[in-house]
Tab-separated table of C-alpha atoms (C1' of nucleotides) in Angstrom:
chain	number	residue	atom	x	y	z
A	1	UNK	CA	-4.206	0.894	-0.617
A	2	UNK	CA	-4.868	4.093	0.823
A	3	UNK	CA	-6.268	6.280	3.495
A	4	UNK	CA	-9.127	4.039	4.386
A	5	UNK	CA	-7.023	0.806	4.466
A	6	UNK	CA	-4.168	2.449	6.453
A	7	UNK	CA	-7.131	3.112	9.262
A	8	UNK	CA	-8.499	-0.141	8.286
A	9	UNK	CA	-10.829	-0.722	11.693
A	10	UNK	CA	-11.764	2.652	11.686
A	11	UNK	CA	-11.254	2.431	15.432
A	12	UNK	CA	-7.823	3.941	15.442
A	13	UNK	CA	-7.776	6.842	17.827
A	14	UNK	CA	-4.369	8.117	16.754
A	15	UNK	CA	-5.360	8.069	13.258
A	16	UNK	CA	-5.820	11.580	12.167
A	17	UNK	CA	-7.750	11.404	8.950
A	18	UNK	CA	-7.647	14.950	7.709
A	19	UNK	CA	-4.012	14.854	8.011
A	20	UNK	CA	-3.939	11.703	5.761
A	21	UNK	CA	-6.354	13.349	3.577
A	22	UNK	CA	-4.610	16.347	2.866
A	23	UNK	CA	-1.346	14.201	2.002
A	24	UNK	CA	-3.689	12.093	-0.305
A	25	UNK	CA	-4.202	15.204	-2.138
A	26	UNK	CA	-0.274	15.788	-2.424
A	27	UNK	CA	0.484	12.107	-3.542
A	28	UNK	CA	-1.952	12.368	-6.424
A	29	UNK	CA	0.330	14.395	-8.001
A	30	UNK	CA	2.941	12.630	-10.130
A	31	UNK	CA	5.785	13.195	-12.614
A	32	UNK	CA	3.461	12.796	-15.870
A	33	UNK	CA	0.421	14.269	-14.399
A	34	UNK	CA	1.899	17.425	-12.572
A	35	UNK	CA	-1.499	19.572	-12.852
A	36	UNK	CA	-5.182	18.296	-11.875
A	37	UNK	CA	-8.172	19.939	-11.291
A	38	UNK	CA	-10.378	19.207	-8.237
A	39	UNK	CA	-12.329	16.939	-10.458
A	40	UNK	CA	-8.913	14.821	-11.298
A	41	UNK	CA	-8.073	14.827	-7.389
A	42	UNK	CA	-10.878	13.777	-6.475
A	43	UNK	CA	-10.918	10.835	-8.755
A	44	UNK	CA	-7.527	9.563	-7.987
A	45	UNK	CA	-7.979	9.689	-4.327
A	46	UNK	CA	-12.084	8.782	-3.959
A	47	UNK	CA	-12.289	11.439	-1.962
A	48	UNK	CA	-15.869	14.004	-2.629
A	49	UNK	CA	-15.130	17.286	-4.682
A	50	UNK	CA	-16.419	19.622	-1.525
A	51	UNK	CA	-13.388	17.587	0.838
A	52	UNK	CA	-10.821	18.104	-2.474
A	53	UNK	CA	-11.857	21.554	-2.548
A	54	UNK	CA	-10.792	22.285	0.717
A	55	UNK	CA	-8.334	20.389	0.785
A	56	UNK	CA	-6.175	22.217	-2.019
A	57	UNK	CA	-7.708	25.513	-0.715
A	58	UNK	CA	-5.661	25.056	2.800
A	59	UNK	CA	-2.655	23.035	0.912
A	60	UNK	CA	-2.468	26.383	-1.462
A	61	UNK	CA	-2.886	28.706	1.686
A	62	UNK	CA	0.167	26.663	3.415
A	63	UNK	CA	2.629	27.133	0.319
A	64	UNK	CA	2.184	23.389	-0.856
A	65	UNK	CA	0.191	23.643	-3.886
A	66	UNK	CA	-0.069	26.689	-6.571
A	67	UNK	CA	-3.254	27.708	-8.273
A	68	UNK	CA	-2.754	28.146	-11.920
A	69	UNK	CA	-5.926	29.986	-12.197
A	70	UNK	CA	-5.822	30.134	-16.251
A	71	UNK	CA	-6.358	26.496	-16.722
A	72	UNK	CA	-7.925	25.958	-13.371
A	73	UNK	CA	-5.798	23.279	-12.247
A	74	UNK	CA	-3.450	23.074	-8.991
A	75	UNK	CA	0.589	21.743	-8.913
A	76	UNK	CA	3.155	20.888	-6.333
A	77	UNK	CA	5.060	23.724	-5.251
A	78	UNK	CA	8.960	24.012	-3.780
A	79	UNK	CA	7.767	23.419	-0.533
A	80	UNK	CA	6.656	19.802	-1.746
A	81	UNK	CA	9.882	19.171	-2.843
A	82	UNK	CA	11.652	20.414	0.170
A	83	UNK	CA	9.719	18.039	2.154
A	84	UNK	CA	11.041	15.096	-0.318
A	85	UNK	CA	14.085	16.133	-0.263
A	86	UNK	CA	14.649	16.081	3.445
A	87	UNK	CA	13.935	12.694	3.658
A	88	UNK	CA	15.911	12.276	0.628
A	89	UNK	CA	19.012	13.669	2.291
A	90	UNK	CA	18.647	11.798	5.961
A	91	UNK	CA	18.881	8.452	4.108
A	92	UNK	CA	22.058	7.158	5.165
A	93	UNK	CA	22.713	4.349	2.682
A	94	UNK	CA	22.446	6.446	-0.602
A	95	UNK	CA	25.596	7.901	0.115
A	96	UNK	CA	26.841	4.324	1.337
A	97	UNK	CA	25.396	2.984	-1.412
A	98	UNK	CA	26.624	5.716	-4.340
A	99	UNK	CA	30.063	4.901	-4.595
A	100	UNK	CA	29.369	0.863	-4.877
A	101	UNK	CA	26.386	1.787	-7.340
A	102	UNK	CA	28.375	3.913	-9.848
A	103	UNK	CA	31.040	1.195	-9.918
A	104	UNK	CA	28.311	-1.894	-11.216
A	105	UNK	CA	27.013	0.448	-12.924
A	106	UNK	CA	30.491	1.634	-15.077
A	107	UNK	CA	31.186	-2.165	-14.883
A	108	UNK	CA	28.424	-2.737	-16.497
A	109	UNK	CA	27.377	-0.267	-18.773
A	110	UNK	CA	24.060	-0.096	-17.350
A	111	UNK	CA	22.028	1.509	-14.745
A	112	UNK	CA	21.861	0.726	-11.163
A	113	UNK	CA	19.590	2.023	-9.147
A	114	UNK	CA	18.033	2.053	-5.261
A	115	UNK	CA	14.533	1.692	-4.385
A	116	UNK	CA	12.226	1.806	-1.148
A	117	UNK	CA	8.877	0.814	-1.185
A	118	UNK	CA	6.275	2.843	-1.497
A	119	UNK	CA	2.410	1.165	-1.518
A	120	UNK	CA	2.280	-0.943	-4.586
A	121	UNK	CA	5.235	0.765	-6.155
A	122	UNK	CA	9.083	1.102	-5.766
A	123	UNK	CA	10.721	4.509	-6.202
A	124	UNK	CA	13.949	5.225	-6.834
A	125	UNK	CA	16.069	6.985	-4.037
A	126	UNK	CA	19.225	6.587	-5.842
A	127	UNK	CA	20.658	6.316	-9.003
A	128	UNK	CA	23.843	6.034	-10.709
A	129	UNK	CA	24.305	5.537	-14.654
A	130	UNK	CA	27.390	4.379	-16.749
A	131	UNK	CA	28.791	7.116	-19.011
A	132	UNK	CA	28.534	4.562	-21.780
A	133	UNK	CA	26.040	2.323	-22.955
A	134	UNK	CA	22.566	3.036	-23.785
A	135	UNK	CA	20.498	4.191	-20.475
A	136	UNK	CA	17.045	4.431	-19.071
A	137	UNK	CA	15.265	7.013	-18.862
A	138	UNK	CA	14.925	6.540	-15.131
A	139	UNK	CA	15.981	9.016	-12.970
A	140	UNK	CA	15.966	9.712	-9.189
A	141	UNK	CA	12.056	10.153	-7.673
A	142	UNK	CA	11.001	7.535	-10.639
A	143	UNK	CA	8.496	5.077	-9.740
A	144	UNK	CA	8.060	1.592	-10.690
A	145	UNK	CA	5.847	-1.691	-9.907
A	146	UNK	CA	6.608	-3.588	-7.004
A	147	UNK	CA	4.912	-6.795	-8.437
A	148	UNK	CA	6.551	-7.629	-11.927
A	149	UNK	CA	10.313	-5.544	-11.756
A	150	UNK	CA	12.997	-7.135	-10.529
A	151	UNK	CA	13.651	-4.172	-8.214
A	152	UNK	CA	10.121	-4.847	-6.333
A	153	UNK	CA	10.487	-8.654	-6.501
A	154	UNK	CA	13.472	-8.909	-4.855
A	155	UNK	CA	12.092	-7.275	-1.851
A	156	UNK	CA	9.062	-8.886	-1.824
A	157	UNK	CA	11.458	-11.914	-1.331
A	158	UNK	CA	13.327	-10.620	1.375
A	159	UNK	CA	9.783	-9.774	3.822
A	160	UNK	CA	8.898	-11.472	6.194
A	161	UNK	CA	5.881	-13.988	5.141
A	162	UNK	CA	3.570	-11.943	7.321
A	163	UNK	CA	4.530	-8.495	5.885
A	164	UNK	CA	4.351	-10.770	1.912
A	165	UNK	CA	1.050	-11.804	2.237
A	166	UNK	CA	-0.204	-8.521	3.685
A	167	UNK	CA	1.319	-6.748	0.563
A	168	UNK	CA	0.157	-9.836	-1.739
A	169	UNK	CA	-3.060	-9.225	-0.865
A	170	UNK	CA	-2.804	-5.491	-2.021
A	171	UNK	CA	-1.218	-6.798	-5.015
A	172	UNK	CA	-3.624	-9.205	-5.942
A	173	UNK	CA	-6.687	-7.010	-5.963
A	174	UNK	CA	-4.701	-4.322	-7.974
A	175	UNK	CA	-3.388	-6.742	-10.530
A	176	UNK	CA	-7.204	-8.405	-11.011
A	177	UNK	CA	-7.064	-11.130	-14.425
A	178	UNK	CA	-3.334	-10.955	-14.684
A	179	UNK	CA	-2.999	-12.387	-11.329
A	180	UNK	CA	-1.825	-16.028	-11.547
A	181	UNK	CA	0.636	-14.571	-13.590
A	182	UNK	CA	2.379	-11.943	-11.531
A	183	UNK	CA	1.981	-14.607	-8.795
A	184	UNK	CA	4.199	-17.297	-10.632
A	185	UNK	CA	6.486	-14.416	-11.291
A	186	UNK	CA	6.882	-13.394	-7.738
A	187	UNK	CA	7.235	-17.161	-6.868
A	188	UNK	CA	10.222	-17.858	-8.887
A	189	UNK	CA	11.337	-14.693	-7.602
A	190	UNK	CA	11.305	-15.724	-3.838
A	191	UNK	CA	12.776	-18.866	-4.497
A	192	UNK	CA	15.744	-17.251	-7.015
A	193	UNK	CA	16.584	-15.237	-4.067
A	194	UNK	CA	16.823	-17.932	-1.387
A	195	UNK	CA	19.080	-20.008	-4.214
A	196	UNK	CA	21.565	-17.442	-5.502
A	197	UNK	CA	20.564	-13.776	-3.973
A	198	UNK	CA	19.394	-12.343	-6.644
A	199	UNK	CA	16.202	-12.350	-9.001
A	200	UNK	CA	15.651	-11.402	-12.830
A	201	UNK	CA	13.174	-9.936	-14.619
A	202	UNK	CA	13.197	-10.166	-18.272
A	203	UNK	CA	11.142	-7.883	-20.423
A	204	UNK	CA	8.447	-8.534	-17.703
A	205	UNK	CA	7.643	-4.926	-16.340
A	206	UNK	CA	8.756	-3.354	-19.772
A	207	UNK	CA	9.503	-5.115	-23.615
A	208	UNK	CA	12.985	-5.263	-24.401
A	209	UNK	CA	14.001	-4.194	-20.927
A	210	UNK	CA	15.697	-6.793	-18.557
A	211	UNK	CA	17.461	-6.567	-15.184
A	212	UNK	CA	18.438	-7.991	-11.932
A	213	UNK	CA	17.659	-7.101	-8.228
A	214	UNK	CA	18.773	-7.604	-4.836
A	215	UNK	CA	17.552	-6.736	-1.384
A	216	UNK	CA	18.926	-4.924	1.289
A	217	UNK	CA	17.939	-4.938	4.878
A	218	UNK	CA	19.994	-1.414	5.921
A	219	UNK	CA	21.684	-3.044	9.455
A	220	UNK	CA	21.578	0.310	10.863
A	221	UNK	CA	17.734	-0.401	11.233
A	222	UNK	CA	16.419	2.195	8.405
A	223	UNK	CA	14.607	-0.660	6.756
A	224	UNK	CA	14.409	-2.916	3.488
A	225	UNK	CA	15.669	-1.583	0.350
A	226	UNK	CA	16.262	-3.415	-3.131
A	227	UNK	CA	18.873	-2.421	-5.710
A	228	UNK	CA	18.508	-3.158	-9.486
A	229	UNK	CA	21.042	-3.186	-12.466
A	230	UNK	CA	19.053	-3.022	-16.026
A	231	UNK	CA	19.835	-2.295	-19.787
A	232	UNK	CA	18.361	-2.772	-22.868
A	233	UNK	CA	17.637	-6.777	-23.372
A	234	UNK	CA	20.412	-6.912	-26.345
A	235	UNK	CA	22.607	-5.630	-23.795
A	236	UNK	CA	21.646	-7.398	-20.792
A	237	UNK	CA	21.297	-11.269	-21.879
A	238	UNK	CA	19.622	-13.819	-19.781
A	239	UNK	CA	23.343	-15.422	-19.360
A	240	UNK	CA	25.579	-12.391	-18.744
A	241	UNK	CA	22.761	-11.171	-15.795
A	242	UNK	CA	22.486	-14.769	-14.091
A	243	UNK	CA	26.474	-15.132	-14.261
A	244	UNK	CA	28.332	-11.925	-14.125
A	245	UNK	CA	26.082	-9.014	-13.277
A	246	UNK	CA	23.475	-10.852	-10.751
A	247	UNK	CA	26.517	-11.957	-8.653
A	248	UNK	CA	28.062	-8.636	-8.586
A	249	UNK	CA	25.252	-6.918	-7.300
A	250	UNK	CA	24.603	-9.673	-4.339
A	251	UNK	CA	28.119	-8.815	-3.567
A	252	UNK	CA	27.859	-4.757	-4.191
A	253	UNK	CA	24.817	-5.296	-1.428
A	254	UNK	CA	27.065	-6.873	1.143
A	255	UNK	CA	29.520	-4.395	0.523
A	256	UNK	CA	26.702	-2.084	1.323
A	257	UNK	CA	25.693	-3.704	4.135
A	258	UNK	CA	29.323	-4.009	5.630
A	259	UNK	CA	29.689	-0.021	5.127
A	260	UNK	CA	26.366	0.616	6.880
A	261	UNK	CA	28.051	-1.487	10.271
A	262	UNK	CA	26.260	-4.625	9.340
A	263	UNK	CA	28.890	-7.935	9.035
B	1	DG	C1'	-29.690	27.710	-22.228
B	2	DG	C1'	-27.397	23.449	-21.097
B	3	DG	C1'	-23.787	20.771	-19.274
B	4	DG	C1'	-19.873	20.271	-16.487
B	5	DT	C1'	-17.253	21.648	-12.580
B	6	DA	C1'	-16.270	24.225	-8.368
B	7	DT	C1'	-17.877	26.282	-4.228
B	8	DT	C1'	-20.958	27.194	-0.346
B	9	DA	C1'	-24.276	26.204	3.404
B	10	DC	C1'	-25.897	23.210	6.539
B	11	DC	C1'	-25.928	19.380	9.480
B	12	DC	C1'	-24.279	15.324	11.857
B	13	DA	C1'	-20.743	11.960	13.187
B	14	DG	C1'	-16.871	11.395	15.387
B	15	DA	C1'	-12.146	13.245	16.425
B	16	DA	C1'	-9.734	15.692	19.851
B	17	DG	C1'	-9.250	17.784	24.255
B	18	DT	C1'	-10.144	17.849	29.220
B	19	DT	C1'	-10.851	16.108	33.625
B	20	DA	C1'	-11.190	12.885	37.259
C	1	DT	C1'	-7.885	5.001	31.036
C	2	DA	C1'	-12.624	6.175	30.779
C	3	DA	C1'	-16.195	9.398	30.463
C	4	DC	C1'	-17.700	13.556	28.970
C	5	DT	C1'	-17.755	17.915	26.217
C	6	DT	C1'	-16.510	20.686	22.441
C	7	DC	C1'	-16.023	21.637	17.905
C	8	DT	C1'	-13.962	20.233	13.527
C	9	DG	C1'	-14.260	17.547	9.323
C	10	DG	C1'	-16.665	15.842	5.686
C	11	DG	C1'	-20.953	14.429	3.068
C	12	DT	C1'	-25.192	16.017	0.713
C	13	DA	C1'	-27.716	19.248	-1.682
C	14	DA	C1'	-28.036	23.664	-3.532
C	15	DT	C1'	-25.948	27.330	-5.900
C	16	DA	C1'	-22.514	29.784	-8.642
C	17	DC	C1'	-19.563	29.997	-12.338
C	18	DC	C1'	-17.615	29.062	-16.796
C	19	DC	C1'	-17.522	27.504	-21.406
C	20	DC	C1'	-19.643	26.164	-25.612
DNA sequence: GGGGTATTACCCAGAAGTTA
DNA sequence: TAACTTCTGGGTAATACCCC
């Protein structure tokens, strides 16, 4: 899923593919690989070394990337951030959200935490952790799969079946072998949420890890989110999550909702 | 000197702008 | 909106550079 399937006909005459190009570049950047070469960029986004090379020349020249010219390799600057962070701060529901989020999450002992979608992946726009308990080490920015967290499943159930099977298809070439798997995950996972609101995932996306999401379709038209409460799996039992914490959150998200001028 | 990587030069397709 | 023109973007091949 990238620039070539966003301009998937190749006929689209408002589709400016330099543009999405250059903000390939940016996105190959990532919290554990902060530094590539032209050689890395050009891997990660299929894109030939001349085009990369050009690419991170004008990105550098604009204030976007640095050149750290003694091990040849290129990072985001301040100016990347700034850009994040703008969107970051016109997000209405994280600070509806915050306040309901840091209260599950003392509840609980846990984390909670927002997500949007982003491609394949979920990251978190929000995140509030309980001064007790043991913690995640997820933090704001932090990305995650969309296909086998409870986070990502929970929105998944909450598309519309067009907008599911476009992203299923995605998912489905990405995932390869391990397929029919994720798939029956995802399926219980759409028909959790149509029973009780809520969806579990339990060790699935990482061992010993389980939690529980819930989506949220922001009434005040910003789009689909998903919230998700985890802790360690001797923490977070199958039992406690499907009759205390699962029902909290559905309710935290209505609250949510309510606050955002929804019902 | 060889291998790997980055950059440059050149050329063509098609993106973008203009006009009717 | 369509037709036309301009010129930019990006791929290929060649070259430069760096490290061992």
């Amino acid at each position: 899923m990238g620039v070539r399937e966003a301009d998937a006909d190749g006929k689209d005459r408002k589709f400016v593919t330099a543009l999405a190009r250059g903000l390939e570049v940016l996105r190959a950047f990532t919290p554990s690989e902060g530094q590539l070469g032209n050689g890395e960029i050009a891997e990660r986004t299929g894109l030939a070394k001349p085009t990369v090379s050009r690419l991170t020349y004008t990105l550098t020249k604009l204030g976007y990337l640095a050149h750290l010219e003694r091990l040849g390799k290129y990072q985001l600057t301040p100016a990347a951030l700034a850009l994040g962070y703008s969107a970051l701060a016109n997000m209405r529901i994280r600070q509806v959200a915050r306040v309901h989020m840091q209260e599950l999450a003392d509840y609980a002992g846990a984390s909670v935490a927002l997500g949007t979608r982003d491609r394949l992946g979920l990251i978190y726009v929000e995140h509030c952790r309980s001064k007790y308990g043991v913690m995640l080490r997820l933090a704001l920015g932090s990305r995650i799969p969309v296909a086998t967290t409870a986070m990502g499943r929970a929105m998944i159930a909450a598309m519309s079946e067009p907008e599911r099977d476009w992203l299923l298809g995605y998912v489905k070439r990405a995932e390869g072998k391990n397929w029919p798997q994720v798939k029956a995950g995802i399926e219980r996972a759409v028909k959790e949420v149509a029973a009780r609101g809520f969806t579990l995932s339990l060790g699935e996306w990482e061992r010993d890890i389980n939690a529980v999401g819930a989506a949220c379709l922001a009434p005040d038209g910003s789009g689909l989110f998903a919230f998700n409460c985890g802790a360690p799996a001797f923490q977070f039992t199958r039992e406690r999550l499907e009759s205390d914490i699962g029902p909290r959150l559905v309710n935290m998200v209505r609250n949510v909702e309510v606050d955002l001028g929804g019902r």
